[in-house]
Coordinates of C-alpha atoms and ligand atoms in Angstrom, one line a residue:
M3 CA -14.2 -94.6 -180.6
A4 CA -16.2 -92.8 -178.0
R5 CA -19.5 -91.8 -176.6
I6 CA -20.0 -88.1 -177.0
T7 CA -21.8 -86.0 -174.4
F8 CA -23.1 -82.5 -174.5
K9 CA -23.9 -81.1 -171.1
N10 CA -25.9 -77.9 -171.2
V11 CA -24.0 -76.5 -174.1
R12 CA -24.7 -73.1 -175.3
H13 CA -22.7 -71.1 -177.7
A14 CA -23.0 -67.3 -178.7
Y15 CA -20.7 -65.9 -181.3
P16 CA -19.3 -62.5 -180.5
S17 CA -21.7 -59.9 -180.9
P18 CA -21.0 -56.2 -181.6
K19 CA -20.2 -54.1 -178.4
G20 CA -23.0 -53.2 -176.4
Q21 CA -25.4 -55.8 -178.0
A22 CA -26.7 -58.6 -176.1
P23 CA -25.3 -62.1 -177.2
V24 CA -27.4 -63.9 -179.6
Y25 CA -27.2 -67.9 -179.0
A26 CA -26.4 -69.9 -181.9
L27 CA -27.0 -72.9 -179.8
K28 CA -29.4 -72.1 -177.0
E29 CA -29.0 -75.3 -174.8
I30 CA -27.8 -78.7 -176.0
N31 CA -28.0 -81.7 -173.8
Q32 CA -27.3 -84.8 -176.0
I33 CA -25.7 -88.2 -176.0
W34 CA -23.9 -89.5 -179.2
E35 CA -23.9 -93.2 -178.6
D36 CA -20.6 -94.9 -179.5
G37 CA -21.0 -96.4 -183.1
G38 CA -24.2 -94.6 -183.9
A39 CA -25.4 -93.6 -187.3
Y40 CA -26.9 -90.2 -186.5
A41 CA -28.4 -87.6 -189.0
L42 CA -28.5 -84.0 -187.9
L43 CA -31.2 -82.6 -189.6
G44 CA -32.6 -78.9 -189.6
P45 CA -33.0 -75.8 -191.9
S46 CA -30.0 -73.4 -192.8
G47 CA -28.9 -71.4 -189.8
C48 CA -30.3 -73.7 -187.1
G49 CA -26.8 -74.2 -185.5
K50 CA -25.8 -77.6 -187.3
T51 CA -22.3 -76.5 -188.3
T52 CA -21.6 -74.7 -184.8
L53 CA -22.5 -78.1 -183.2
L54 CA -20.2 -80.1 -185.3
N55 CA -17.5 -77.6 -184.8
I56 CA -18.0 -78.0 -181.1
I57 CA -17.6 -81.6 -181.3
S58 CA -14.4 -81.4 -183.4
G59 CA -12.9 -78.5 -181.1
L60 CA -12.9 -75.9 -183.9
L61 CA -15.0 -74.0 -181.6
T62 CA -15.1 -73.8 -177.8
P63 CA -18.8 -73.6 -176.5
S64 CA -19.5 -70.2 -174.6
E65 CA -20.9 -72.3 -171.7
G66 CA -21.3 -76.0 -170.8
E67 CA -19.1 -79.1 -171.2
I68 CA -18.4 -81.7 -173.8
L69 CA -17.4 -85.3 -172.6
F70 CA -15.9 -88.2 -174.6
D71 CA -16.4 -91.3 -172.7
G72 CA -17.0 -89.4 -169.7
E73 CA -13.9 -87.4 -169.8
E74 CA -14.1 -83.7 -170.3
V75 CA -12.6 -82.6 -173.4
T76 CA -14.1 -79.0 -173.8
Q77 CA -11.0 -77.1 -173.9
L78 CA -8.7 -79.7 -175.8
P79 CA -7.6 -78.7 -179.2
T80 CA -8.8 -80.4 -182.5
S81 CA -5.5 -82.3 -182.7
E82 CA -6.2 -84.1 -179.4
R83 CA -9.8 -85.1 -180.2
Q84 CA -9.2 -87.7 -182.9
I85 CA -12.3 -86.5 -184.9
A86 CA -12.4 -86.6 -188.7
Q87 CA -14.3 -83.9 -190.2
V88 CA -15.9 -83.5 -193.9
F89 CA -16.8 -80.1 -194.7
Q90 CA -19.7 -78.8 -197.0
F91 CA -17.0 -77.9 -199.7
P92 CA -14.1 -79.9 -200.6
V93 CA -10.8 -79.3 -199.0
V94 CA -8.1 -80.8 -201.3
Y95 CA -4.5 -80.2 -201.9
D96 CA -4.5 -79.3 -205.5
T97 CA -0.9 -79.8 -206.1
M98 CA -0.6 -83.2 -204.5
T99 CA -2.0 -86.7 -206.3
V100 CA -5.2 -88.3 -205.2
F101 CA -3.1 -90.7 -203.5
D102 CA -1.1 -88.3 -201.3
N103 CA -4.4 -86.4 -200.6
L104 CA -5.8 -89.6 -199.2
A105 CA -2.8 -90.5 -197.2
F106 CA -2.3 -87.1 -195.8
P107 CA -4.3 -87.6 -192.5
L108 CA -2.4 -90.8 -191.9
R109 CA 1.0 -89.5 -192.8
N110 CA 0.5 -86.6 -190.8
R111 CA 0.1 -88.7 -187.7
G112 CA 3.2 -90.7 -188.6
A113 CA 1.3 -94.0 -189.7
E114 CA 3.7 -96.7 -191.3
E115 CA 3.9 -96.6 -195.4
S116 CA 2.6 -100.3 -195.4
L117 CA -0.6 -99.0 -193.4
V118 CA -1.0 -95.8 -195.5
N119 CA -0.8 -98.0 -198.8
Q120 CA -3.4 -100.4 -197.4
R121 CA -5.9 -97.8 -196.3
V122 CA -5.8 -95.6 -199.2
E123 CA -6.1 -98.5 -201.6
Q124 CA -9.4 -99.5 -199.5
I125 CA -10.9 -96.4 -199.5
A126 CA -9.9 -95.5 -203.3
D127 CA -11.7 -98.7 -204.1
M128 CA -14.8 -98.0 -202.0
L129 CA -15.0 -94.4 -203.7
D130 CA -14.2 -95.5 -207.1
L131 CA -10.9 -93.3 -207.2
T132 CA -8.4 -96.2 -207.9
D133 CA -7.9 -95.2 -211.6
S134 CA -7.1 -91.7 -210.6
L135 CA -4.8 -92.3 -207.5
K136 CA -1.7 -90.9 -209.6
Q137 CA -3.4 -88.0 -210.8
R138 CA -2.9 -84.6 -209.5
A139 CA -6.1 -83.3 -207.5
S140 CA -6.2 -80.0 -209.6
G141 CA -7.5 -81.9 -212.7
L142 CA -10.7 -83.3 -211.0
T143 CA -14.1 -82.2 -211.3
A144 CA -16.1 -80.8 -208.2
D145 CA -17.5 -84.2 -207.7
G146 CA -14.1 -86.0 -207.8
K147 CA -12.7 -83.4 -205.2
Q148 CA -15.5 -84.0 -202.8
K149 CA -15.0 -87.7 -203.1
I150 CA -11.3 -87.0 -202.0
S151 CA -12.5 -85.0 -199.1
L152 CA -14.8 -87.9 -198.1
G153 CA -12.1 -90.2 -198.6
R154 CA -9.7 -88.2 -196.1
G155 CA -12.3 -88.3 -193.5
L156 CA -12.8 -92.1 -193.8
V157 CA -9.1 -93.0 -194.0
R158 CA -8.2 -93.1 -190.5
S159 CA -9.6 -96.1 -188.5
D160 CA -8.4 -94.6 -185.1
V161 CA -10.9 -91.8 -184.7
N162 CA -13.5 -91.2 -182.2
A163 CA -16.2 -90.1 -184.5
I164 CA -16.5 -88.9 -188.4
L165 CA -18.6 -85.7 -188.8
F166 CA -20.1 -84.9 -192.3
D167 CA -21.1 -81.4 -192.7
E168 CA -23.6 -81.7 -195.8
P169 CA -21.0 -83.3 -197.8
L170 CA -22.8 -84.4 -200.8
T171 CA -24.2 -80.8 -201.6
V172 CA -22.0 -80.1 -204.6
I173 CA -22.6 -83.7 -206.0
D174 CA -24.8 -84.7 -208.7
P175 CA -27.9 -86.4 -207.7
H176 CA -27.1 -90.1 -208.9
L177 CA -23.6 -89.9 -207.4
K178 CA -25.3 -88.6 -204.2
W179 CA -27.5 -91.5 -204.0
Q180 CA -24.5 -94.0 -204.5
L181 CA -22.3 -92.3 -202.0
R182 CA -24.9 -92.3 -199.3
S183 CA -25.4 -96.0 -199.7
K184 CA -21.7 -96.4 -199.5
L185 CA -21.4 -94.3 -196.2
K186 CA -24.2 -96.5 -194.7
E187 CA -22.5 -99.6 -195.9
L188 CA -19.3 -98.5 -194.4
H189 CA -21.0 -97.5 -191.1
Q190 CA -22.1 -101.1 -191.0
Q191 CA -18.6 -102.6 -191.6
V192 CA -16.7 -100.4 -189.2
G193 CA -19.3 -99.3 -186.7
M194 CA -17.7 -95.9 -186.1
T195 CA -19.8 -93.2 -184.7
M196 CA -21.0 -91.0 -187.6
I197 CA -22.8 -87.8 -187.5
Y198 CA -24.2 -86.6 -190.8
V199 CA -25.4 -83.1 -191.3
T200 CA -28.2 -82.3 -193.8
H201 CA -31.1 -80.2 -194.5
D202 CA -32.6 -82.9 -196.7
Q203 CA -35.0 -85.2 -195.0
V204 CA -34.8 -87.9 -197.5
E205 CA -31.0 -88.0 -197.0
A206 CA -31.4 -87.9 -193.3
L207 CA -33.9 -90.7 -193.1
T208 CA -32.1 -93.1 -195.6
F209 CA -28.7 -92.6 -193.7
A210 CA -29.6 -92.6 -190.0
D211 CA -30.7 -95.0 -187.2
Q212 CA -31.4 -92.0 -185.3
V213 CA -32.5 -88.3 -186.6
V214 CA -31.8 -85.4 -184.3
V215 CA -33.8 -82.5 -185.5
M216 CA -32.8 -79.1 -184.8
Y217 CA -34.6 -76.0 -184.9
D218 CA -33.5 -72.4 -184.0
G219 CA -30.5 -73.4 -181.9
T220 CA -31.9 -76.5 -179.9
V221 CA -32.6 -80.1 -180.6
V222 CA -36.3 -80.5 -180.7
Q223 CA -36.6 -84.4 -181.2
V224 CA -34.3 -87.2 -181.4
G225 CA -35.9 -90.4 -182.8
T226 CA -36.1 -93.0 -185.5
P227 CA -37.7 -91.9 -188.7
V228 CA -41.0 -93.7 -187.8
E229 CA -40.9 -91.8 -184.3
L230 CA -40.5 -88.9 -186.0
F231 CA -43.4 -89.5 -188.5
N232 CA -46.0 -90.8 -185.9
Q233 CA -45.3 -88.6 -182.9
P234 CA -43.8 -85.2 -183.7
H235 CA -42.7 -83.6 -180.3
H236 CA -42.6 -80.2 -182.0
T237 CA -44.9 -78.7 -184.8
F238 CA -41.6 -77.9 -186.5
V239 CA -41.0 -81.7 -186.8
G240 CA -44.4 -82.2 -188.1
Y241 CA -44.0 -80.0 -191.0
F242 CA -40.4 -80.2 -191.7
I243 CA -40.6 -84.1 -191.9
G244 CA -43.2 -85.5 -194.3
S245 CA -44.5 -84.4 -197.8
P246 CA -46.7 -82.6 -197.3
G247 CA -46.0 -81.9 -193.8
M248 CA -48.3 -82.1 -190.8
N249 CA -51.5 -79.8 -190.7
V250 CA -51.3 -77.4 -187.6
L251 CA -54.7 -76.0 -186.9
P252 CA -55.8 -73.6 -184.2
C253 CA -57.7 -75.2 -181.3
T254 CA -59.4 -74.7 -178.1
I255 CA -59.4 -77.3 -175.4
E256 CA -62.8 -78.2 -173.7
N257 CA -62.9 -80.9 -171.1
G258 CA -59.8 -82.4 -172.1
Q259 CA -60.9 -82.5 -175.7
P260 CA -59.6 -80.2 -178.7
I261 CA -62.1 -78.1 -180.4
F262 CA -61.3 -77.1 -184.1
G263 CA -63.8 -74.3 -185.3
N264 CA -67.0 -75.8 -183.9
N265 CA -65.8 -79.4 -184.4
P266 CA -64.7 -81.5 -181.4
L267 CA -61.9 -83.9 -182.3
K268 CA -61.2 -87.4 -180.7
T269 CA -57.7 -87.9 -179.4
S270 CA -56.2 -91.2 -178.2
Y271 CA -55.8 -89.6 -174.7
P272 CA -57.3 -86.8 -173.1
V273 CA -55.4 -83.4 -172.4
T274 CA -55.5 -83.5 -168.4
K275 CA -53.0 -80.5 -167.8
A276 CA -54.2 -76.9 -167.7
L277 CA -52.5 -75.1 -170.8
T278 CA -51.8 -71.7 -170.8
G279 CA -50.1 -70.9 -174.1
T280 CA -51.4 -71.1 -177.7
T281 CA -53.0 -74.5 -178.4
E282 CA -52.9 -76.3 -181.8
V283 CA -53.9 -79.5 -183.2
G284 CA -51.5 -81.3 -185.4
I285 CA -52.6 -84.1 -187.9
R286 CA -50.8 -85.4 -190.9
P287 CA -52.4 -85.5 -194.4
E288 CA -52.1 -89.3 -194.3
F289 CA -54.6 -89.5 -191.4
V290 CA -57.2 -87.3 -192.7
H291 CA -60.2 -89.1 -194.4
F292 CA -63.5 -88.2 -196.2
S293 CA -66.3 -89.3 -193.9
Q294 CA -70.2 -89.4 -193.6
S295 CA -69.9 -86.9 -190.7
G296 CA -67.4 -84.5 -189.4
I297 CA -65.7 -81.3 -190.4
P298 CA -67.4 -79.7 -193.6
V299 CA -64.9 -78.6 -196.1
S300 CA -64.8 -77.4 -199.7
I301 CA -61.9 -78.9 -202.0
E302 CA -59.7 -76.4 -203.3
K303 CA -57.4 -78.5 -205.2
V304 CA -56.4 -82.1 -206.3
E305 CA -52.8 -83.1 -207.3
D306 CA -52.4 -86.5 -208.7
L307 CA -48.9 -87.7 -207.6
G308 CA -49.3 -91.3 -209.2
R309 CA -49.8 -93.5 -206.4
Y310 CA -51.5 -90.9 -204.3
K311 CA -53.4 -87.8 -204.5
V312 CA -52.9 -84.8 -202.4
V313 CA -56.0 -82.8 -201.6
T314 CA -56.0 -79.4 -200.5
L315 CA -59.2 -78.6 -198.6
N316 CA -60.6 -75.4 -196.9
H317 CA -62.5 -75.2 -193.7
E318 CA -63.5 -71.6 -193.0
A319 CA -60.1 -69.6 -193.3
E320 CA -58.0 -72.9 -192.7
V321 CA -56.3 -75.0 -195.2
I322 CA -56.1 -78.7 -194.8
K323 CA -53.9 -81.1 -196.7
M324 CA -55.1 -84.7 -197.0
V325 CA -53.3 -87.7 -198.7
M326 CA -55.8 -90.1 -200.7
K327 CA -54.5 -93.4 -201.6
E328 CA -55.1 -95.2 -204.9
G329 CA -58.6 -96.3 -205.2
E330 CA -60.2 -93.7 -203.0
D331 CA -62.7 -91.5 -204.3
L332 CA -63.5 -87.8 -203.9
P333 CA -67.1 -87.2 -202.3
S334 CA -69.7 -86.1 -204.9
S335 CA -71.2 -83.5 -202.7
S336 CA -70.9 -81.7 -199.3
P337 CA -67.6 -83.3 -198.3
M338 CA -66.8 -83.9 -194.7
I339 CA -63.7 -84.9 -193.1
S340 CA -62.6 -86.7 -189.9
F341 CA -59.0 -87.1 -188.3
D342 CA -57.8 -90.4 -187.2
P343 CA -57.8 -90.1 -183.4
D344 CA -54.6 -92.2 -182.9
Y345 CA -52.7 -89.6 -184.9
T346 CA -54.7 -86.4 -183.7
R347 CA -52.1 -84.4 -181.3
V348 CA -52.5 -81.4 -179.4
Y349 CA -49.4 -78.9 -179.1
C350 CA -49.1 -76.0 -176.6
D351 CA -46.8 -73.2 -177.8
E352 CA -45.6 -75.7 -180.4
W353 CA -44.6 -78.4 -178.2
L354 CA -46.4 -81.8 -178.0
V355 CA -49.0 -82.2 -175.1
K356 CA -48.0 -85.8 -173.7
E357 CA -49.9 -88.0 -172.2
E358 CA -49.8 -87.5 -168.3
G359 CA -47.9 -90.2 -166.6
V360 CA -46.1 -91.3 -169.9
N361 CA -42.6 -90.5 -170.1
E362 CA -42.2 -90.8 -173.9
Ligands
LIG424 P1 -26.3 -74.3 -190.1 O1 -25.1 -75.0 -190.1 O2 -27.5 -74.9 -189.5 O3 -26.7 -73.6 -191.1 P2 -24.7 -72.4 -188.3 O4 -24.4 -73.1 -187.4 O5 -23.7 -72.2 -189.6 O6 -26.2 -73.2 -188.9 O7 -25.3 -70.8 -187.9 C1 -26.0 -70.8 -186.9 C2 -26.2 -69.4 -186.6 O8 -25.1 -68.7 -186.1 C3 -26.7 -68.7 -187.6 O9 -27.6 -67.8 -187.1 C4 -25.4 -68.0 -188.2 O10 -25.6 -66.9 -188.7 C5 -24.5 -67.7 -187.0 N1 -23.1 -67.8 -187.2 C6 -22.5 -69.0 -187.8 N2 -21.2 -68.9 -187.7 C7 -20.8 -67.5 -187.3 C8 -19.8 -66.6 -187.0 N3 -18.5 -67.0 -187.3 N4 -19.9 -65.5 -186.7 C9 -21.0 -65.0 -186.2 N5 -22.3 -65.7 -186.3 C10 -22.1 -66.9 -186.8
LIG425 MG1 -23.8 -75.3 -192.0

């Protein structure tokens, strides 16, 4: 097992002659601690698969270095990196039995048959494949095939890390939930570094201790699910995580205080830096409340989602979403709202304006 470090990693795929390179990864500096359970979360096209392929060695980055436990491996081929990778679509040898498919990564490296038997049985048991071990893989459903793919990723115990690239995309929702819990359980048992790619926030938040959020070729924030919720470092994190996502509203700054429309807003710390870019205020729907004074709004829509209601509000041209808990009432006339100052954030060119003198 190893600690994996990305140092100034950038990657551009070959571009047509005469055209400037387009970077699929813009600049990544990231440490994956040995034994960590990471989710790599981001929309389609943001560079997740590119990043995984750089870890496993399927791709050599255009710039920068990859280190395993401090040793450079940037130019090492896949076969020398000891990385198991599970792809989005099943990779299965149809003519082989389920047993032989699972055994393949072990036999390929010359493992003793007794170890092969022992590991294959363990993994088959975990994935409920024991009854089909003697069957040919070609007869299995898409779910079954993807379970074999997962099993092949998990069968070796000598790998530096296991990379999962959206492995549950083709699996039915109930089984998806089961397999995800199993992976989490397995991580707790064996403590191997796991990086799990997904574009689904629920999947990321349930699997990982640390979620790495990617957007447009960069890592915008790494944090626990709670950190990502409470303190989004980038407006993208704010609206990608949470349902509904964070409200991002235009604002100006006067005397260190954001002004939205004509409404001064309170924050937990003043903006002390001179800002030159576009300034916005971010507030999650959970921290918007009806109040006696504040921002006048009209109510556009109320959606009852059982334990809470999502209220869509308008203030001039802006739309603001609010979450109302059970037992709270809609105001009878002239509604006004205020934002919880502890969760009212200022962003400049989409990045959080942090408290001066505080590193986090
Ligand atoms: P994700 O896995 O997050 O969906 P990818 O890493 O597959 O994203 O892709 C990142 C960007 O790189 C996208 O813009 C994609 O079109 C581009 N890209 C991916 N693979 C190739 C390739 N083989 N050649 C050229 N461009 C590619
Ligand atoms: Mg991908």
